[in-house]
Tab-separated table of C-alpha atoms in Angstrom:
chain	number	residue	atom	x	y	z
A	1	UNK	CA	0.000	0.000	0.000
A	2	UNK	CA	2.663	2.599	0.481
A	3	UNK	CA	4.518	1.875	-2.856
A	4	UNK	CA	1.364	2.540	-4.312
A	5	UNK	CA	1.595	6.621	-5.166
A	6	UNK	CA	4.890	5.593	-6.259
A	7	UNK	CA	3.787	2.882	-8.928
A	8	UNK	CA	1.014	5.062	-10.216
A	9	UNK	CA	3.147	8.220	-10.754
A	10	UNK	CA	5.656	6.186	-12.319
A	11	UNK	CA	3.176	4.401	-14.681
A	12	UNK	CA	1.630	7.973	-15.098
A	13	UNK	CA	5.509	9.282	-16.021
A	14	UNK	CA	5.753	6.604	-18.326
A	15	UNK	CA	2.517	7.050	-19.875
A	16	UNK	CA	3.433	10.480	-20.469
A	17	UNK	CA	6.845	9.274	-22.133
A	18	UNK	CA	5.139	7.027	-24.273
A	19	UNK	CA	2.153	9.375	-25.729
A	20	UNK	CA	4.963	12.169	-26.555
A	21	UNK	CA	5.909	9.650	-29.165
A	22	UNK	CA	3.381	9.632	-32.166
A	23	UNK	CA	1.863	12.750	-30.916
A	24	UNK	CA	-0.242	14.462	-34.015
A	25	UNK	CA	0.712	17.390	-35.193
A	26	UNK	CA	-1.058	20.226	-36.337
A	27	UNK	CA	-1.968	20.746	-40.252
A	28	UNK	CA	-0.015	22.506	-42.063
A	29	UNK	CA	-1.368	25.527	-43.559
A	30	UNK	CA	-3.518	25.383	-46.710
A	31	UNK	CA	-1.992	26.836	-50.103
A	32	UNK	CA	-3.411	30.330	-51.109
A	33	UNK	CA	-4.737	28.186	-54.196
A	34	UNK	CA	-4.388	24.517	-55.320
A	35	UNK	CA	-4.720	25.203	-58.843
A	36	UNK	CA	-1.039	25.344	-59.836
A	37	UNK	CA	0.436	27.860	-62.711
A	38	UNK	CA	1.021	25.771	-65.923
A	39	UNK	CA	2.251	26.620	-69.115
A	40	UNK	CA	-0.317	26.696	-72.169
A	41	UNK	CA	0.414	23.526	-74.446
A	42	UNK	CA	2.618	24.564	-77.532
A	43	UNK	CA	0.688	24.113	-80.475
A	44	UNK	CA	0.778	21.075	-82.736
A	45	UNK	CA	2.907	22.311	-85.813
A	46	UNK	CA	0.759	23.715	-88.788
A	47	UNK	CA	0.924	25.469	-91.104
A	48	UNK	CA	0.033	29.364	-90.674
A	49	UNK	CA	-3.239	30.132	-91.943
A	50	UNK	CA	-4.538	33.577	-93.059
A	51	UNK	CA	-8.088	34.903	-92.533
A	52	UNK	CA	-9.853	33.096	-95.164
A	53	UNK	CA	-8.782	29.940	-93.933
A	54	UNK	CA	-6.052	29.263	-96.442
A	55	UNK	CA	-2.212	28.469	-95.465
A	56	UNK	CA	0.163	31.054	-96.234
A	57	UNK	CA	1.095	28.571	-98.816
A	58	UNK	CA	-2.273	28.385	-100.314
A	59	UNK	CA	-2.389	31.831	-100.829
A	60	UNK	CA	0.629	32.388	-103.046
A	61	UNK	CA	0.134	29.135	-105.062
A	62	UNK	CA	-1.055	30.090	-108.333
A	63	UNK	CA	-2.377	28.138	-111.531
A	64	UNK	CA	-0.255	27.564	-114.579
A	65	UNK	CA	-1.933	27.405	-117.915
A	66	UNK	CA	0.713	27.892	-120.600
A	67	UNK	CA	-0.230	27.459	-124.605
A	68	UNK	CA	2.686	26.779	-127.004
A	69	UNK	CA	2.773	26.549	-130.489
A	70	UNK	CA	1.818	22.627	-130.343
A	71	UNK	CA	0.037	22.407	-127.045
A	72	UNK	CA	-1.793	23.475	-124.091
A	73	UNK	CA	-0.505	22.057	-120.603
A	74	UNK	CA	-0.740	23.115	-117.219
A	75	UNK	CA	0.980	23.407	-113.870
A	76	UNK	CA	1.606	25.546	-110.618
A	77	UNK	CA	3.494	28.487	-109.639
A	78	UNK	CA	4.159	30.806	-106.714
A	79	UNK	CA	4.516	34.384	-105.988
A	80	UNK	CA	7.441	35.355	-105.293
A	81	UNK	CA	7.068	39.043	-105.233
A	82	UNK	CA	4.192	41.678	-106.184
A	83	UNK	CA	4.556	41.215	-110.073
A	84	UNK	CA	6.658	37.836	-110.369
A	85	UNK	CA	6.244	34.101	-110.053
A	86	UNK	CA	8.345	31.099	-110.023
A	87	UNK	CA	7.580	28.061	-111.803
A	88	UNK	CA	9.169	25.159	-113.987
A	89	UNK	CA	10.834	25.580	-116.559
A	90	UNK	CA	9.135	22.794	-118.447
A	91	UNK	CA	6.090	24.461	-117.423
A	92	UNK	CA	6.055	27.399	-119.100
A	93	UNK	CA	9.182	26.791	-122.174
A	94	UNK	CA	8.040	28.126	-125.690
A	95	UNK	CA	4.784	29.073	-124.053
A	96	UNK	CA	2.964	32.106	-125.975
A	97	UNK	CA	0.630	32.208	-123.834
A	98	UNK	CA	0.631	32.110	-120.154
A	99	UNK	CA	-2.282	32.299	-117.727
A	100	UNK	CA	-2.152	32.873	-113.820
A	101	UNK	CA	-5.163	31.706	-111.775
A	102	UNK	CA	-5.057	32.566	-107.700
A	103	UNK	CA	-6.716	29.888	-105.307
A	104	UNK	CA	-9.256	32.442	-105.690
A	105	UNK	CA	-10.251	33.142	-108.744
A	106	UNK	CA	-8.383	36.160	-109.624
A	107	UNK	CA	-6.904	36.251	-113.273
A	108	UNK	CA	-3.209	36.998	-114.272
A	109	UNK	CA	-1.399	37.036	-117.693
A	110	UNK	CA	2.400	36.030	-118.126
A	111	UNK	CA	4.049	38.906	-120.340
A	112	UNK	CA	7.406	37.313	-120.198
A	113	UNK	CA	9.082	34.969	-118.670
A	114	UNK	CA	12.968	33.938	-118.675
A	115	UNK	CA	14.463	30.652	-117.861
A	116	UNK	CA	17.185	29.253	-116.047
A	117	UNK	CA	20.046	27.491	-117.444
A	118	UNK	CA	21.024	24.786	-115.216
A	119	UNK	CA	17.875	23.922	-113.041
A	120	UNK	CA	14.243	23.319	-114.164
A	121	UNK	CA	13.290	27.061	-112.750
A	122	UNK	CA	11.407	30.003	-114.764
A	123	UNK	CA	10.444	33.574	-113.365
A	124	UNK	CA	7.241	34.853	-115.065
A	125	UNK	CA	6.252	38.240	-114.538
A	126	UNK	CA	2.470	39.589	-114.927
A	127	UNK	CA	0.542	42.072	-116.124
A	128	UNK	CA	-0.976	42.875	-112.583
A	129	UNK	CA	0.069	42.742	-109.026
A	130	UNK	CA	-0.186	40.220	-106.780
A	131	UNK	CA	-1.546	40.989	-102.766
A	132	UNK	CA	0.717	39.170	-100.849
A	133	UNK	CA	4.020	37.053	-101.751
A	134	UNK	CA	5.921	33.554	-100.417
A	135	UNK	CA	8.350	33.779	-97.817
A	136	UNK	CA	11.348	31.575	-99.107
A	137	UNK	CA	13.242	29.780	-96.072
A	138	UNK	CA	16.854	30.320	-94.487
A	139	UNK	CA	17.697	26.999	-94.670
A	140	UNK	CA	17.096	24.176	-96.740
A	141	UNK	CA	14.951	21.035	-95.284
A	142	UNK	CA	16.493	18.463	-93.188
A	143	UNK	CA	16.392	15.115	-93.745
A	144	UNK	CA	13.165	13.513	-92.490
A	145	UNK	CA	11.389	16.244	-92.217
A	146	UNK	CA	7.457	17.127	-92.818
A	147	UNK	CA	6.804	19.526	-95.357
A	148	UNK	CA	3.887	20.513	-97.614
A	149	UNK	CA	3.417	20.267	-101.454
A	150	UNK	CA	0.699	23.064	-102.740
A	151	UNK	CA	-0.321	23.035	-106.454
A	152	UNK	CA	-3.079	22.121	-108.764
A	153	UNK	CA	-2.467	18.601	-109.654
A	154	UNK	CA	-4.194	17.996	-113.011
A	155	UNK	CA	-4.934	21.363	-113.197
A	156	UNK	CA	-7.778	20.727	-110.952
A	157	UNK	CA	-8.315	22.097	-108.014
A	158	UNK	CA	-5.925	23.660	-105.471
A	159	UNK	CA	-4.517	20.639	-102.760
A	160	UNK	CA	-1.933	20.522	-100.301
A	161	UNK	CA	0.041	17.485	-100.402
A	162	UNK	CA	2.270	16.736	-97.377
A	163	UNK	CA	6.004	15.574	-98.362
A	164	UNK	CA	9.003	13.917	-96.131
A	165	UNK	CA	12.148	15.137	-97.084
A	166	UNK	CA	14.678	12.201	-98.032
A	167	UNK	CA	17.725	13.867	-99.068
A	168	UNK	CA	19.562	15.049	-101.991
A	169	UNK	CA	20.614	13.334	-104.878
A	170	UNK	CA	21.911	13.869	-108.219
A	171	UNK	CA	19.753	15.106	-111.313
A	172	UNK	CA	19.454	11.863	-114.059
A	173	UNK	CA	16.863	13.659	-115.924
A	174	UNK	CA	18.955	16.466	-117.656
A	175	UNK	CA	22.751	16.901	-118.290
A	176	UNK	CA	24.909	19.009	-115.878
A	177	UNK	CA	21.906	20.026	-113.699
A	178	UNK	CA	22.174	20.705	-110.174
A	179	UNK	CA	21.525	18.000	-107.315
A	180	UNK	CA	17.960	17.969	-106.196
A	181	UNK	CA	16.033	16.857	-103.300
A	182	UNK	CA	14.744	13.505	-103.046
A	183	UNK	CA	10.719	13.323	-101.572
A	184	UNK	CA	8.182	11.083	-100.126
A	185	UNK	CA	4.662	12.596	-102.070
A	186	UNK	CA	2.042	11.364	-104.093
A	187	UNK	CA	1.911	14.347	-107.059
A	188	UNK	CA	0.777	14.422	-109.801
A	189	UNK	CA	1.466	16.030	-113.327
A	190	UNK	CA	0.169	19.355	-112.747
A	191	UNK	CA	2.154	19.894	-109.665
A	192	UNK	CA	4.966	21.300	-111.303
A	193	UNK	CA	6.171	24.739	-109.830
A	194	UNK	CA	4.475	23.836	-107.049
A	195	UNK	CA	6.440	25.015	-103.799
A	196	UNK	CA	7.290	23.001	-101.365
A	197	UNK	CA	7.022	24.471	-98.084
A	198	UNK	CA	8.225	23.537	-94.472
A	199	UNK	CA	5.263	23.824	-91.375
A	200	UNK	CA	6.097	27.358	-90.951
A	201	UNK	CA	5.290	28.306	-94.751
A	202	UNK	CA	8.262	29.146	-96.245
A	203	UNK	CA	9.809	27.669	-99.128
A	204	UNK	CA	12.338	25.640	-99.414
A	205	UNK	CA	12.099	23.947	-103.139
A	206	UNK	CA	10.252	23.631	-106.002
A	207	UNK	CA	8.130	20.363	-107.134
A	208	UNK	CA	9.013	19.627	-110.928
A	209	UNK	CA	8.687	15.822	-111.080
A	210	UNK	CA	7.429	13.034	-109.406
A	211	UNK	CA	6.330	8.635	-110.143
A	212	UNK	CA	3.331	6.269	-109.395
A	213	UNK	CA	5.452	4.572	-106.463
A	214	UNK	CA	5.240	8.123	-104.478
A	215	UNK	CA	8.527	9.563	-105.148
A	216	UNK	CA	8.717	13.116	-106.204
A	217	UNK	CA	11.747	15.608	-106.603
A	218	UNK	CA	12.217	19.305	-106.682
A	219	UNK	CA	14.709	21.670	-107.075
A	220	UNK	CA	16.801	22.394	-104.116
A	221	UNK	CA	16.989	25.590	-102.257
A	222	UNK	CA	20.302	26.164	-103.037
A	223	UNK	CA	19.666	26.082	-106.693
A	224	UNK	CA	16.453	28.463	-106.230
A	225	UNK	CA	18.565	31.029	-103.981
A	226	UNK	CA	21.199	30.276	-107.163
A	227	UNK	CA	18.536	31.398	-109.625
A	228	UNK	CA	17.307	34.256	-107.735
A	229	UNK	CA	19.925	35.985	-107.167
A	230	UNK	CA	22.419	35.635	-110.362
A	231	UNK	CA	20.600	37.065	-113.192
A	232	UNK	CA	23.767	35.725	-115.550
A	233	UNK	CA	21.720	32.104	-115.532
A	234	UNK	CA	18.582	33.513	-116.849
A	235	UNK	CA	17.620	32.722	-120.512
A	236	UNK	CA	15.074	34.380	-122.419
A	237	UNK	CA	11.897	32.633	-123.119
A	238	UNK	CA	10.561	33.152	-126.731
A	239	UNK	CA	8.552	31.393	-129.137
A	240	UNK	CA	6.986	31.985	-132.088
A	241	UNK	CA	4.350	29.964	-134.199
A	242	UNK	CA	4.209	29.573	-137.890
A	243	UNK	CA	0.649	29.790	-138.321
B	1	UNK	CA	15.971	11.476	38.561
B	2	UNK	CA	13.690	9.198	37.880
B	3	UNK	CA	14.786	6.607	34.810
B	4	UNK	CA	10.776	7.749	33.737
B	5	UNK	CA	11.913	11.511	32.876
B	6	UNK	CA	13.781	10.286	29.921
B	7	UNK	CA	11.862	7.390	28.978
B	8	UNK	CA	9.874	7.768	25.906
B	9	UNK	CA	6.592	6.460	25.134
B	10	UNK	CA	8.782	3.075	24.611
B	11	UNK	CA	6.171	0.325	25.800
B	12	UNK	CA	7.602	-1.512	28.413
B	13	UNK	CA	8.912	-5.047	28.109
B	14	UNK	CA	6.116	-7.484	28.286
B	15	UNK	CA	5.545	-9.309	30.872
B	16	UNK	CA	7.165	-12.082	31.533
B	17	UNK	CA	10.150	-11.560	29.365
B	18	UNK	CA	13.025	-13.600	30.028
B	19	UNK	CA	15.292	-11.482	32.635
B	20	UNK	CA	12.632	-9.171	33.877
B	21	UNK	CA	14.147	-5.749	33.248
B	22	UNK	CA	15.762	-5.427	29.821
B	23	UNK	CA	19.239	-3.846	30.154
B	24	UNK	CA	19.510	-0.532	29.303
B	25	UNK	CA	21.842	-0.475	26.684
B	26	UNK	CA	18.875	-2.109	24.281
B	27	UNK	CA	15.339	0.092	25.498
B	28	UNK	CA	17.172	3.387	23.896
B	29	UNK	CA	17.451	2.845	19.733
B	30	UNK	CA	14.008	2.280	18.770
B	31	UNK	CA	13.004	5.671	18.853
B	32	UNK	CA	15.309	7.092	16.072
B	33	UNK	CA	13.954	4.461	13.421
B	34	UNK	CA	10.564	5.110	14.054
B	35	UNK	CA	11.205	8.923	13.508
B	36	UNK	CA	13.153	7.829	9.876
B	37	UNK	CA	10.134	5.511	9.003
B	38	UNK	CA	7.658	7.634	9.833
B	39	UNK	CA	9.586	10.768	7.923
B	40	UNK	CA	10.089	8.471	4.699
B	41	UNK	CA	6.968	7.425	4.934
B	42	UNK	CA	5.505	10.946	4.788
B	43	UNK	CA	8.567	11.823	1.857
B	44	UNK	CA	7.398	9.010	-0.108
B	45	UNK	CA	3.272	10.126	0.077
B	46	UNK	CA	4.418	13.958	-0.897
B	47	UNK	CA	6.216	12.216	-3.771
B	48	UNK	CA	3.743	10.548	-5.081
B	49	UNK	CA	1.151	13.235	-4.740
B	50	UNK	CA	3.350	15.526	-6.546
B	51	UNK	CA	3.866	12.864	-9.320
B	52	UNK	CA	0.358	11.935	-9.734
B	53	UNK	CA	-0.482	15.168	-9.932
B	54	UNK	CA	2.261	16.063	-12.479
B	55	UNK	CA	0.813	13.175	-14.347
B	56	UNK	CA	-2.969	14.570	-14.025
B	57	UNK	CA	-1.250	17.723	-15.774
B	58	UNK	CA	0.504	16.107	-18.098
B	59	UNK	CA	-2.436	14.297	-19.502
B	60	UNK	CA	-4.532	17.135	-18.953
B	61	UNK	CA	-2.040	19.105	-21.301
B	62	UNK	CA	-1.989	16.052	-23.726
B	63	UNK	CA	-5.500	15.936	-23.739
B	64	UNK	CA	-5.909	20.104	-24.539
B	65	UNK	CA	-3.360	19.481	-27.058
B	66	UNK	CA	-4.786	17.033	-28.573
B	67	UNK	CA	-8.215	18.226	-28.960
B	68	UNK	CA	-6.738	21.499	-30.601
B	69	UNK	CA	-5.057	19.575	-32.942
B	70	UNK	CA	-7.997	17.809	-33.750
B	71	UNK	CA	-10.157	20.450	-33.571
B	72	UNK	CA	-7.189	22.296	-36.482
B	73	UNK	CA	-7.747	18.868	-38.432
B	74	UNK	CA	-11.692	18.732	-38.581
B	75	UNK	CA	-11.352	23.004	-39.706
B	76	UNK	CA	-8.707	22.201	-42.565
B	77	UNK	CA	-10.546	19.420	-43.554
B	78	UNK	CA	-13.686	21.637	-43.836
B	79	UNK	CA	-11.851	24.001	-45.173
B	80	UNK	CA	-10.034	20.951	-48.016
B	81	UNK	CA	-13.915	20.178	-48.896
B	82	UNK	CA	-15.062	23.445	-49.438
B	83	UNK	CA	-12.017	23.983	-51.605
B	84	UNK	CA	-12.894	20.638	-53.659
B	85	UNK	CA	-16.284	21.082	-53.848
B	86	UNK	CA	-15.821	24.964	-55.558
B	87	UNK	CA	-13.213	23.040	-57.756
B	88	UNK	CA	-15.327	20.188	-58.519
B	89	UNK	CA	-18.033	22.822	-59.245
B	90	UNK	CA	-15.639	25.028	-61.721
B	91	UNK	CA	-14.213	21.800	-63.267
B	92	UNK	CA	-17.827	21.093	-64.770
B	93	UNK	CA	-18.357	24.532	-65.677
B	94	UNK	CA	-14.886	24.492	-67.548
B	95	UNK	CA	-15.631	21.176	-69.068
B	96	UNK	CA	-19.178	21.910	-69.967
B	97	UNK	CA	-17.655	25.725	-71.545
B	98	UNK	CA	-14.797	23.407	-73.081
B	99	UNK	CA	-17.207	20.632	-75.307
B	100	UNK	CA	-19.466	23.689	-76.035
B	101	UNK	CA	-15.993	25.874	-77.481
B	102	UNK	CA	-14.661	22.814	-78.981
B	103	UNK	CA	-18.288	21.249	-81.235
B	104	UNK	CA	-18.790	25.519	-82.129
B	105	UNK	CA	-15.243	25.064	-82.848
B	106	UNK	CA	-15.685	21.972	-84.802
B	107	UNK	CA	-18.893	23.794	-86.579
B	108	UNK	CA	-17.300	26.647	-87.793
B	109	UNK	CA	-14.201	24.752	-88.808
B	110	UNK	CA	-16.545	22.387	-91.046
B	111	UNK	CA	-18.040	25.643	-92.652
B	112	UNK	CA	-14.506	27.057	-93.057
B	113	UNK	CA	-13.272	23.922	-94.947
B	114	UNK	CA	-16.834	23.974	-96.255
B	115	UNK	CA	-15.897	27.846	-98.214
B	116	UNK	CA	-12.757	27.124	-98.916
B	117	UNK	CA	-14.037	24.167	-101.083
B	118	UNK	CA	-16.792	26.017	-102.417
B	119	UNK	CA	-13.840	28.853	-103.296
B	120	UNK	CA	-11.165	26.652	-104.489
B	121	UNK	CA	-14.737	24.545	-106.885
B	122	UNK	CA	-14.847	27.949	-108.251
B	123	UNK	CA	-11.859	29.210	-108.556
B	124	UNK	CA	-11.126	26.087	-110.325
B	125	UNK	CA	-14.357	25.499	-112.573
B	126	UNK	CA	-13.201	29.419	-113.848
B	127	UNK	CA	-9.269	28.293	-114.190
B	128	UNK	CA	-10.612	25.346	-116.146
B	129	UNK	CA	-13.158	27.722	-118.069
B	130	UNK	CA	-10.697	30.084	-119.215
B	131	UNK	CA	-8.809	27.432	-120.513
B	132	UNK	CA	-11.566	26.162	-122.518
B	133	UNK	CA	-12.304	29.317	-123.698
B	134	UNK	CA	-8.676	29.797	-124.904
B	135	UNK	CA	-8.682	26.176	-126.525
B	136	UNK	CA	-12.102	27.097	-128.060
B	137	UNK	CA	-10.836	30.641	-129.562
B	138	UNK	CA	-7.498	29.004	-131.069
B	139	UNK	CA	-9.667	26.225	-132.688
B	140	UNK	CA	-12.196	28.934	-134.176
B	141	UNK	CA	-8.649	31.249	-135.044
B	142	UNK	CA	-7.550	27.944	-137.037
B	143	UNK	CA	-10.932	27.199	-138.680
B	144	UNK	CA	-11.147	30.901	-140.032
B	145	UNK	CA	-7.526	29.893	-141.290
B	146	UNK	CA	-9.274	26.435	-142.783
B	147	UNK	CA	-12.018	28.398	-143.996
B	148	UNK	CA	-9.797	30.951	-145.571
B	149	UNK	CA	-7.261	28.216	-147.026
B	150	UNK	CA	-10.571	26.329	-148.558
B	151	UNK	CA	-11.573	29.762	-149.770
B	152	UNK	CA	-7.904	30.225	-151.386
B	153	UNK	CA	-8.185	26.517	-152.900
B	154	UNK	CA	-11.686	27.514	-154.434
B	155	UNK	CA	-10.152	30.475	-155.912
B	156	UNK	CA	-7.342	28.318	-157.410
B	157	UNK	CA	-9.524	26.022	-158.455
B	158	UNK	CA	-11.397	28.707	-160.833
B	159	UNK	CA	-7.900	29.208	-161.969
B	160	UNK	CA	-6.622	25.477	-162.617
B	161	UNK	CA	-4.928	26.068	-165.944
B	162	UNK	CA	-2.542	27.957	-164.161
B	163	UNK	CA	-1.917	25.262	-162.163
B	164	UNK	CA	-0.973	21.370	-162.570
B	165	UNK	CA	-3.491	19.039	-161.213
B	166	UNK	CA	-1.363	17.131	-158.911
B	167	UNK	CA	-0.470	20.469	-156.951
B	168	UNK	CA	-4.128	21.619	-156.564
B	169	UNK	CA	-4.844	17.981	-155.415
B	170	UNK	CA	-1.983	18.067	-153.109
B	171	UNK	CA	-3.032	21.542	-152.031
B	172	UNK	CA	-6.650	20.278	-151.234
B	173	UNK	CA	-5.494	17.014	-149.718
B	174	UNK	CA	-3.538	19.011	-147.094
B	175	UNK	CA	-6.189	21.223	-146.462
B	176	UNK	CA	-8.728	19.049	-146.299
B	177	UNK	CA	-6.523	17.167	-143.621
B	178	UNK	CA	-5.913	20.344	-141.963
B	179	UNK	CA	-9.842	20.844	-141.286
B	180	UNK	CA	-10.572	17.506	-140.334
B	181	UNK	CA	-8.141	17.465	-138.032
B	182	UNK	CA	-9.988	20.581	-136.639
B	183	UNK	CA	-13.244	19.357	-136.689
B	184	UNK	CA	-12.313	16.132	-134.856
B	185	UNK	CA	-10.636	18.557	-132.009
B	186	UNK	CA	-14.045	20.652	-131.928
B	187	UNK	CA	-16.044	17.594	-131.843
B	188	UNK	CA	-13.752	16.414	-129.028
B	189	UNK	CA	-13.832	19.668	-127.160
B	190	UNK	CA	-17.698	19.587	-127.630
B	191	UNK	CA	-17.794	15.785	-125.855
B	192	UNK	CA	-15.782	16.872	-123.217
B	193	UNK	CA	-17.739	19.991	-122.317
């Protein structure tokens, strides 16, 4: 009996001891919000498109119909400033007669056109002005990647074709032409001149042939910058028919 | 002096104990260790008081604490479903504003790609048009020629003596090639049409 204050202040003691242990704590305070700041998605890649609807692309593609003196054929061009377009060569040689459409609707007529001497290029200029021109790339494509064939295959009506870059290779078609890039697209005749654009719009070749299996080439960037800028390759285009 | 002035309140030696009076060397120490037991004694109640009551404290102070702490659980958790519920609440708004942006969103995109066909049909059906219209003047241009070269033969015909027979035939033979050629490229361009 006298231990007994003893025994229960010690078991008290120890309870005490023993509840410190896994004593709760208090909650932490609350965040001002639990909606956390995040960072809008990027985007998926496509092409810019203007107010109508139509890529940047689509805009500056333009119709081909050229009439020489032993037939009528047609393919695609682009604007590449107010009064000027660039096309195929084969397109438009010994054409007297050269017709622009617009994807929409607006008439053009060639009034001359020169040629360039080592890749299938032309420049046509017209008798109007044009609203808005392409934006030709810095770079050229890299291999693999996605880019975007615009033209009027057939001559029908205006389609965007996408394209996967393959890589460059040299021209078999002509003599002593320049290298040109190898594609992945299904074109058709009628695509010719077409540009060949990367996701952001710009251009970075020109279509001028392609095959049933889905291969198509252009003509490299290098060779367009080439044409652009060193009027010493340009060669007159003239024809004239006998009857 | 009497031996009872410093006795203390020591019981005296039963009766009967062997010897009669103890010696008096061994009635003095008991009183000292009944003083010690009674003082420990006393030590050991105030000890246990004060630790029982230290205990009481304690678990009073454990048991404050821990109702606070509770009672700071219970508010945040009020507090955690008020929060969701608001969230839940602008969640379905958001979702219901996001299907009703994304099907006008789909709409207007179908009417987009909708004029831009109907623009591009036209643009086209006129591209194709013009082109007709181009083939169609150049075949009429080379049937006035056909008509005029017929014409010419006619004339030369009137005039045969000055020329030899196999010439005009020749002649005639070319033109008449000439404008059949034509008409089968008219008839053509009319089946096509």
């Amino acid at each position: 009996m006298r231990r007994t204050p003893l025994a229960v202040a010690l078991a008290t003691g120890t309870l005490a001891i023993a509840g410190c242990a896994p004593l709760p704590t208090a909650p932490q305070e609350l965040p001002a919000t639990f909606i956390p700041e995040v960072e809008a998605p990027s985007p998926w890649p496509e092409m810019p498109v203007g107010e109508d609807g139509f890529t940047v692309v689509e805009r500056v593609a333009v119709r081909v119909s050229a009439v020489t003196c032993d037939s009528y054929q047609t393919g695609s061009a682009w604007v590449l400033d107010e009064n000027t377009v660039v096309t195929n060569r084969h397109v438009v040689e010994d054409a007297v007669e050269i017709e622009l459409t617009s994807y929409d609707g607006r008439h053009y007529t060639g009034t001359s056109s020169v040629l360039d001497a080592t890749a299938d290029l032309a420049l046509v200029t017209i008798d109007g002005t044009f609203p808005e021109a392409a934006t030709i790339a810095q770079d050229p494509a890299e291999q693999g990647e996605q880019l975007y064939v615009v033209g009027y295959p057939e001559g029908d009506i205006l389609t965007t074709t996408p394209a996967t870059f393959q890589g460059q290779a040299p021209e078999t078609l002509g003599e002593g032409q320049d290298d040109i890039d190898v594609l992945w697209a299904e074109i058709k005749q009628g695509n010719s001149g077409s540009p060949l654009a990367d996701v952001n719009g710009e251009v970075v070749g020109v279509i001028y042939a392609g095959n049933d299996g889905g291969g198509a080439s252009s003509v490299t960037h290098e060779s367009l910058m080439d044409f652009l800028t060193d009027e010493s390759t340009h060669e007159p285009n003239e024809a004239a028919c006998s009857w | 002096m009497s031996q009872d002035h410093y006795t203390s309140p020591v019981p005296p030696p039963p009766a009967g104990a062997p010897g009669g009076v103890p010696p008096v060397a061994s009635a003095v120490p008991p009183a000292p260790a009944t003083r010690k037991r009674s003082g420990g004694r006393l030590t050991a109640l105030i000890l246990g008081w004060t630790a029982l009551t230290a205990g009481v404290l304690t678990l009073a102070g454990l048991s404050a604490y821990l109702w606070l702490t509770h009672e700071q659980w219970v508010d945040q958790n009020d507090a955690l479903r008020a929060e969701a519920l608001e969230m839940g609440e602008s969640l379905a708004v958001a979702r219901s504003d996001a299907e009703a942006a994304e099907q006008s969103l789909d709409e207007v995109s179908a009417q987009l790609t909708e004029a831009k066909s109907t623009i591009s049909e036209f643009a086209n059906t006129d591209a194709n048009a013009s082109d007709d219209l181009v083939y169609a003047e150049d075949l009429i241009e080379r049937m006035i020629v056909c008509i005029d070269e017929q014409a010419d033969l006619a004339d030369h015909l009137r005039e045969s003596w000055r020329y030899t027979t196999e010439s005009l035939r020749a002649v005639e033979a070319n033109i008449d090639e000439y404008c059949s050629t034509l008409e089968e490229a008219w008839e053509e361009y009319e089946a096509e049409r």
